[in-house]
C-alpha cells in the first residue's frame, strides 16, 4: 500500500487513475482545482476510506507526504487550454516545479502526463520518441505544447541534477466515458452532436488524422510505466496506432449512434496538426503494453455512457465549444 497523489485527479483521465489506485488498496489523494473537472467523476470514491479529495491549484505550493505522484493537472482540450493560455503555461511550468519539489522532498516517484502535442505538426510519421517535433512557439496551441515541453525539460533536469525518480508518458488522443460533453474535443463533440440531433462539425476538409486510444488501455499503460522497476523512465508514447481521418470518425459516430444528422464543415483552426500516430515500439518493448480495444468497440462504450448522462448536469468550463 502506497500513498499516492493524483493531480488533476477529478478530470477525465485522472478520475480513472484514482479509481484504479483506490481499487488496488492504495491511500489515494486526489488534488484538483475543478477547472474542467466534474465532482461526479469521483463522487463514487468519496465514501471509500482510502480516498481523499483536495481542492487546490497546482500553481501554488502544497506540502503533502506521498510515495508516488501522477502529475496530470492541466487543461487538455484545445478550447480549455486556449481559454486562459497564460494560466495553462503556469499550470504546466509552476505546477511541475511544485510537484517535482514535493517529489524531491518526499523521495517520491513522479510521473508526468505529457502529450503527443510536443511533436507539434509532425514531419515524421508515425512519431517515435526520438523525434524532437515541429512546434510553433507563438501560435494559439503553443501555451499547451510549449508548456508540456518545458515540463518534460524540468522533469529531466530534476532527474539528472537532483536524482528525482521520474517517469514521462506522452499520451496520444484518448477518449472514453467521463469525457466532458462540452470539452470541444472531437470524440465528445461528435457523440454529443449526434445524440442531440445537431450537425457534426468537421474542421477543414476532415482529412487530418488522429489515433484514438480507449481510456482503459491508456490507464494500463501509465500504470505499467509508473511501476516499471527496470529503470525505464521514458519518455514513452502511449496511444493506439490505429489512424483515422476526422471524416472517418464522423461517419463512424453517425453509424453507431444511428443519428440522422448532416456533416457540416467549419474553418480549420490554426496550427491544427495534419496527422498523428504513435510509434509504440518502446511501450511494447519496455512495458509489454499495446492497446486492446479497437476504435469501433471503444466508441460504442463511450456512446452508451453519453446516452446515460444528463447533459443539463454539465456546466461548459469555457464558451469555447461548438
Ligand atoms: P481533463 O481536463 O479532464 O483533466 C485535467 C484536470 O486537471 C481537470 O480535472 C482540471 O480541473 C485539472 N486542473 C487543470 N488545471 C489545474 C490546476 N492549475 N490545478 C489543479 N488542477 C488543475 O483532461 P484529461 O484528458 O483528463 O487530461 C489529463 C492529463 O492528460 C492532462 O495533463 C493532459 O495534458 C494529459 N493528456 C491527455 C490527453 C487526452 O487525449 N485525454 C492527451 C494528451 C495528454
Ligand atoms: N475537430 C473537428 N471537429 C470538432 C472538433 C475537433 O473536426 O468539432 C478536429 C480538430 O480540428 C482536430 C481533430 O478533430 O483536427 C482533433 O481535435 P481535438 O480537439 O479532439 O484534439 P487535438 O488532437 O487537436 O488536440
Coordinates of C-alpha atoms and ligand atoms in Angstrom, one line a residue:
X1 CA 0.0 0.0 0.0
X2 CA 1.5 3.3 -1.1
X3 CA 0.4 7.0 -0.5
X4 CA -0.3 8.2 -4.0
X5 CA -1.2 11.8 -5.2
X6 CA -3.1 12.2 -8.4
X7 CA -3.1 15.9 -9.6
X8 CA -5.9 16.6 -11.9
X9 CA -7.5 13.6 -10.3
X10 CA -11.1 14.7 -10.8
X11 CA -10.7 15.1 -14.5
X12 CA -11.4 12.6 -17.3
X13 CA -8.2 10.5 -17.1
X14 CA -7.3 11.4 -13.5
X15 CA -10.5 10.1 -12.2
X16 CA -10.0 6.7 -13.9
X17 CA -6.4 6.6 -12.5
X18 CA -7.8 7.4 -8.9
X19 CA -10.4 4.6 -9.3
X20 CA -7.8 2.1 -10.3
X21 CA -5.5 3.0 -7.4
X22 CA -8.3 3.0 -4.8
X23 CA -9.4 -0.4 -6.0
X24 CA -5.8 -1.6 -5.6
X25 CA -5.9 -0.6 -2.0
X26 CA -3.6 2.4 -2.1
X27 CA -4.0 5.5 0.0
X28 CA -5.1 8.0 -2.7
X29 CA -5.1 11.8 -2.6
X30 CA -6.9 13.4 -5.5
X31 CA -6.0 17.1 -6.0
X32 CA -7.9 19.3 -8.4
X33 CA -8.9 23.0 -8.8
X34 CA -12.1 21.9 -10.7
X35 CA -11.4 24.0 -13.8
X36 CA -12.5 21.2 -16.2
X37 CA -13.3 18.5 -13.6
X38 CA -16.6 17.2 -12.5
X39 CA -17.4 16.2 -8.9
X40 CA -19.5 13.4 -10.3
X41 CA -16.3 11.8 -11.7
X42 CA -15.1 11.0 -8.2
X43 CA -18.4 11.0 -6.3
X44 CA -18.4 7.2 -6.1
X45 CA -15.0 7.3 -4.4
X46 CA -15.8 9.8 -1.7
X47 CA -17.0 7.2 0.8
X48 CA -14.0 4.9 0.3
X49 CA -11.7 5.1 3.4
X50 CA -8.6 5.2 1.2
X51 CA -9.7 8.2 -0.9
X52 CA -9.3 11.9 -0.1
X53 CA -10.2 14.9 -2.2
X54 CA -8.4 18.3 -2.0
X55 CA -9.5 21.4 -3.9
X56 CA -6.2 23.1 -4.7
X57 CA -4.4 24.8 -7.6
X58 CA -1.0 23.2 -8.5
X59 CA 0.5 26.6 -9.4
X60 CA 0.5 27.2 -5.6
X61 CA 2.8 25.3 -3.2
X62 CA 1.3 22.5 -1.1
X63 CA 3.0 20.1 1.3
X64 CA 1.9 16.5 1.4
X65 CA 3.7 13.3 2.3
X66 CA 3.4 10.8 -0.5
X67 CA 5.3 7.9 -2.2
X68 CA 4.1 8.4 -5.8
X69 CA 2.7 11.3 -7.8
X70 CA 0.7 11.1 -11.0
X71 CA 1.0 14.7 -12.3
X72 CA -1.9 15.1 -14.6
X73 CA -3.3 18.5 -13.8
X74 CA -3.6 20.6 -16.9
X75 CA -6.5 21.5 -19.2
X76 CA -6.2 19.2 -22.2
X77 CA -8.9 20.2 -24.7
X78 CA -7.9 23.0 -27.1
X79 CA -10.9 25.1 -26.1
X80 CA -10.0 24.7 -22.5
X81 CA -6.3 25.4 -22.7
X82 CA -6.8 28.3 -25.1
X83 CA -9.4 30.0 -22.8
X84 CA -6.7 31.3 -20.4
X85 CA -3.4 30.5 -22.2
X86 CA -1.2 32.1 -19.6
X87 CA -2.8 30.1 -16.8
X88 CA -2.2 27.0 -19.0
X89 CA 1.5 27.7 -19.1
X90 CA 1.6 28.5 -15.4
X91 CA -0.1 25.2 -14.7
X92 CA 2.4 23.2 -16.7
X93 CA 5.5 25.1 -15.5
X94 CA 4.8 26.2 -12.0
X95 CA 2.7 23.1 -11.3
X96 CA 5.5 20.8 -12.4
X97 CA 8.1 22.8 -10.3
X98 CA 5.8 22.5 -7.2
X99 CA 5.2 18.8 -7.8
X100 CA 8.8 18.0 -8.6
X101 CA 9.8 19.8 -5.4
X102 CA 7.4 17.6 -3.4
X103 CA 8.8 14.5 -5.1
X104 CA 12.3 15.6 -4.2
X105 CA 11.4 16.4 -0.6
X106 CA 9.5 13.1 -0.1
X107 CA 11.7 10.9 -2.2
X108 CA 8.6 10.1 -4.2
X109 CA 8.4 8.7 -7.8
X110 CA 6.7 11.2 -10.0
X111 CA 5.1 10.7 -13.5
X112 CA 4.3 13.5 -15.9
X113 CA 1.3 13.2 -18.2
X114 CA 2.9 14.7 -21.3
X115 CA 1.4 14.7 -24.7
X116 CA 1.7 13.9 -28.4
X117 CA 1.4 17.7 -28.9
X118 CA 5.1 18.0 -28.1
X119 CA 5.6 16.7 -31.6
X120 CA 3.5 19.7 -33.0
X121 CA 2.6 19.2 -36.7
X122 CA 4.9 16.3 -37.2
X123 CA 7.2 16.0 -40.1
X124 CA 8.0 12.4 -39.3
X125 CA 5.2 9.8 -39.3
X126 CA 4.4 7.8 -37.2
X127 CA 6.1 9.6 -34.4
X128 CA 8.8 7.9 -32.4
X129 CA 10.0 9.3 -29.0
X130 CA 13.3 10.2 -30.6
X131 CA 11.6 12.8 -32.8
X132 CA 12.0 16.4 -31.5
X133 CA 8.9 17.8 -33.1
X134 CA 7.8 20.6 -35.2
X135 CA 6.1 23.1 -32.8
X136 CA 5.1 26.8 -33.4
X137 CA 6.4 28.8 -30.4
X138 CA 3.9 31.7 -31.0
X139 CA 0.6 30.1 -32.1
X140 CA -2.6 29.5 -30.2
X141 CA -1.6 25.9 -29.3
X142 CA 1.8 27.0 -28.0
X143 CA 0.6 27.6 -24.4
X144 CA -0.1 23.9 -24.2
X145 CA 2.6 22.4 -26.4
X146 CA 5.4 24.5 -25.1
X147 CA 4.2 24.3 -21.5
X148 CA 4.4 20.5 -21.7
X149 CA 7.8 20.7 -23.5
X150 CA 9.1 22.8 -20.6
X151 CA 7.5 20.3 -18.1
X152 CA 9.4 17.5 -19.8
X153 CA 12.6 19.5 -19.6
X154 CA 12.0 20.2 -15.9
X155 CA 11.4 16.5 -15.2
X156 CA 14.7 15.6 -17.0
X157 CA 16.7 18.3 -15.1
X158 CA 15.3 17.2 -11.7
X159 CA 16.2 13.6 -12.7
X160 CA 19.8 14.5 -13.8
X161 CA 20.6 17.1 -11.1
X162 CA 18.5 16.0 -8.1
X163 CA 18.1 12.3 -8.7
X164 CA 14.3 12.5 -8.6
X165 CA 12.7 9.3 -9.7
X166 CA 10.7 10.4 -12.7
X167 CA 8.6 8.9 -15.5
X168 CA 7.3 10.7 -18.6
X169 CA 4.4 9.4 -20.7
X170 CA 3.4 11.1 -24.0
X171 CA -0.3 10.5 -24.3
X172 CA -2.0 10.4 -27.7
X173 CA -5.7 11.3 -28.1
X174 CA -7.6 9.3 -25.5
X175 CA -11.3 9.0 -25.3
X176 CA -14.0 7.2 -23.2
X177 CA -16.7 7.6 -20.6
X178 CA -16.3 10.7 -18.3
X179 CA -15.1 13.0 -21.2
X180 CA -16.7 16.3 -20.6
X181 CA -19.6 16.6 -23.1
X182 CA -18.7 20.3 -23.7
X183 CA -14.9 20.0 -23.9
X184 CA -15.0 20.5 -27.6
X185 CA -12.7 17.6 -28.3
X186 CA -13.5 15.7 -31.4
X187 CA -14.9 12.4 -29.9
X188 CA -17.0 14.1 -27.3
X189 CA -18.2 16.7 -29.7
X190 CA -19.2 14.3 -32.4
X191 CA -21.1 12.0 -30.0
X192 CA -22.9 14.8 -28.2
X193 CA -23.8 16.4 -31.5
X194 CA -25.1 13.1 -32.9
X195 CA -27.2 12.4 -29.8
X196 CA -28.6 15.9 -29.7
X197 CA -29.5 15.7 -33.4
X198 CA -27.1 18.5 -34.4
X199 CA -24.9 18.6 -37.4
X200 CA -21.4 17.1 -36.9
X201 CA -18.8 19.8 -37.2
X202 CA -15.8 18.9 -39.2
X203 CA -12.9 21.4 -39.2
X204 CA -11.3 21.9 -42.6
X205 CA -11.9 19.0 -45.0
X206 CA -11.7 16.4 -42.3
X207 CA -8.7 14.8 -43.9
X208 CA -6.4 15.4 -40.9
X209 CA -5.8 12.2 -38.9
X210 CA -5.7 11.2 -35.3
X211 CA -5.1 7.9 -33.5
X212 CA -7.6 7.3 -30.7
X213 CA -6.9 5.3 -27.6
X214 CA -9.6 3.9 -25.3
X215 CA -9.2 5.1 -21.7
X216 CA -8.7 1.6 -20.1
X217 CA -5.8 0.9 -22.4
X218 CA -4.3 4.3 -21.5
X219 CA -4.6 3.8 -17.7
X220 CA -3.0 0.4 -18.0
X221 CA 0.0 1.8 -19.9
X222 CA 0.5 4.6 -17.5
X223 CA 0.2 2.2 -14.5
X224 CA 2.9 -0.1 -16.1
X225 CA 5.2 2.8 -16.6
X226 CA 4.9 4.1 -13.1
X227 CA 5.5 0.7 -11.6
X228 CA 8.3 -0.4 -14.0
X229 CA 11.3 -1.4 -11.9
X230 CA 13.8 -1.7 -14.8
X231 CA 14.7 2.0 -14.6
X232 CA 12.8 2.8 -17.8
X233 CA 11.7 6.4 -17.3
X234 CA 10.5 7.3 -20.8
X235 CA 9.5 9.5 -22.5
X236 CA 7.3 6.8 -23.9
X237 CA 4.3 7.1 -26.3
X238 CA 1.1 5.6 -25.1
X239 CA -1.6 5.6 -27.8
X240 CA -3.4 3.4 -30.3
X241 CA -1.6 3.2 -33.7
X242 CA -4.9 2.8 -35.5
X243 CA -5.1 6.0 -37.6
X244 CA -8.4 7.6 -38.8
X245 CA -9.3 10.8 -40.7
X246 CA -11.7 13.0 -38.8
X247 CA -14.2 12.4 -41.6
X248 CA -14.0 8.7 -41.0
X249 CA -14.6 9.3 -37.3
X250 CA -17.6 11.4 -38.1
X251 CA -19.0 8.7 -40.3
X252 CA -18.4 6.0 -37.7
X253 CA -20.2 8.1 -35.0
X254 CA -23.2 8.6 -37.3
X255 CA -23.3 4.8 -38.0
X256 CA -23.0 3.8 -34.4
X257 CA -25.5 6.3 -33.0
X258 CA -27.9 5.8 -35.9
X259 CA -28.3 9.6 -35.9
X260 CA -29.9 11.3 -38.9
X261 CA -27.6 14.3 -38.9
X262 CA -25.6 16.1 -41.6
X263 CA -21.8 16.7 -41.6
X264 CA -21.0 20.4 -41.7
X265 CA -17.7 22.0 -42.5
X266 CA -16.1 24.7 -40.3
X267 CA -12.8 26.5 -40.7
X268 CA -9.7 24.6 -39.7
X269 CA -8.1 26.2 -36.6
X270 CA -4.5 27.5 -37.0
X271 CA -1.7 25.0 -36.4
X272 CA -4.1 22.0 -36.3
X273 CA -1.7 19.0 -36.8
X274 CA -2.4 17.4 -40.1
X275 CA -1.6 13.8 -38.9
X276 CA -0.7 12.0 -35.8
X277 CA 0.0 8.4 -35.0
X278 CA 2.2 6.9 -32.3
X279 CA 5.1 4.6 -32.8
X280 CA 4.7 2.3 -29.8
X281 CA 7.8 0.2 -30.2
X282 CA 9.2 1.4 -26.9
X283 CA 6.0 0.7 -25.0
X284 CA 5.8 -2.8 -26.4
X285 CA 9.5 -3.5 -25.5
X286 CA 9.7 -1.9 -22.0
X287 CA 6.2 -2.1 -20.7
X288 CA 4.9 -5.2 -22.7
X289 CA 2.0 -2.9 -23.5
X290 CA -0.2 -2.4 -26.5
X291 CA -3.8 -1.3 -26.8
X292 CA -6.5 -4.0 -26.8
X293 CA -9.6 -2.0 -27.6
X294 CA -10.3 -1.0 -31.3
X295 CA -12.0 2.3 -32.1
X296 CA -15.4 0.8 -33.0
X297 CA -15.7 -1.1 -29.7
X298 CA -14.4 1.9 -27.6
X299 CA -16.7 4.3 -29.4
X300 CA -19.7 2.1 -28.7
X301 CA -18.9 2.0 -25.0
X302 CA -18.4 5.8 -25.0
X303 CA -21.7 6.4 -26.8
X304 CA -23.5 4.2 -24.3
X305 CA -22.1 6.3 -21.5
X306 CA -23.1 9.6 -23.2
X307 CA -26.6 8.2 -23.5
X308 CA -26.7 7.5 -19.8
X309 CA -25.8 11.1 -18.7
X310 CA -28.0 14.2 -18.5
X311 CA -26.2 16.9 -20.4
X312 CA -28.0 19.5 -18.3
X313 CA -25.9 18.5 -15.3
X314 CA -22.7 19.6 -17.1
X315 CA -21.5 23.2 -17.0
X316 CA -19.4 24.1 -20.0
X317 CA -16.0 25.1 -18.4
X318 CA -15.4 27.7 -21.2
X319 CA -17.5 29.1 -24.0
X320 CA -15.0 27.6 -26.5
X321 CA -17.1 24.7 -27.8
X322 CA -19.2 24.2 -31.0
Ligands
LIG1 P1 -9.2 17.0 -18.1 O1 -9.4 18.4 -18.5 O2 -10.4 16.2 -17.9 O3 -8.4 16.8 -16.8 C1 -7.5 17.8 -16.3 C2 -7.7 18.0 -14.9 O4 -6.7 19.0 -14.3 C3 -9.1 18.6 -14.6 O5 -9.7 17.9 -13.5 C4 -8.8 20.1 -14.2 O6 -9.8 20.6 -13.3 C5 -7.4 19.9 -13.5 N1 -6.6 21.1 -13.5 C6 -6.4 22.0 -14.5 N2 -5.6 23.0 -14.1 C7 -5.3 22.8 -12.8 C8 -4.6 23.5 -11.8 N3 -3.9 24.6 -12.1 N4 -4.5 22.9 -10.6 C9 -5.2 21.8 -10.3 N5 -5.9 21.1 -11.1 C10 -6.0 21.6 -12.4 O7 -8.3 16.4 -19.2 P2 -7.7 14.9 -19.4 O8 -7.9 14.4 -20.8 O9 -8.1 14.0 -18.3 O10 -6.1 15.1 -19.3 C11 -5.4 14.8 -18.1 C12 -3.9 14.9 -18.4 O11 -3.5 14.1 -19.5 C13 -3.5 16.4 -18.8 O12 -2.3 16.7 -18.2 C14 -3.4 16.3 -20.3 O13 -2.4 17.3 -20.8 C15 -2.9 14.9 -20.5 N6 -3.2 14.4 -21.8 C16 -4.5 14.0 -22.1 C17 -4.8 13.5 -23.4 C18 -6.1 13.0 -23.8 O14 -6.3 12.7 -25.0 N7 -7.1 12.9 -23.0 C19 -3.8 13.6 -24.4 C20 -2.5 14.0 -24.1 C21 -2.2 14.4 -22.8
LIG2 N1 -12.2 18.6 -34.8 C1 -13.3 18.7 -35.7 N2 -14.5 19.0 -35.3 C2 -14.8 19.2 -34.0 C3 -13.7 19.1 -33.0 C4 -12.4 18.8 -33.5 O1 -13.1 18.4 -36.9 O2 -15.9 19.5 -33.6 C5 -10.9 18.2 -35.3 C6 -9.8 19.2 -34.9 O3 -9.6 20.2 -35.9 C7 -8.6 18.3 -34.9 C8 -9.1 16.9 -34.5 O4 -10.5 17.0 -34.7 O5 -8.0 18.1 -36.2 C9 -8.9 16.5 -33.1 O6 -9.3 17.6 -32.3 P1 -9.3 17.6 -30.7 O7 -9.7 18.9 -30.2 O8 -10.0 16.4 -30.2 O9 -7.8 17.3 -30.3 P2 -6.3 17.7 -30.8 O10 -5.8 16.4 -31.2 O11 -6.4 18.6 -32.0 O12 -5.6 18.3 -29.7

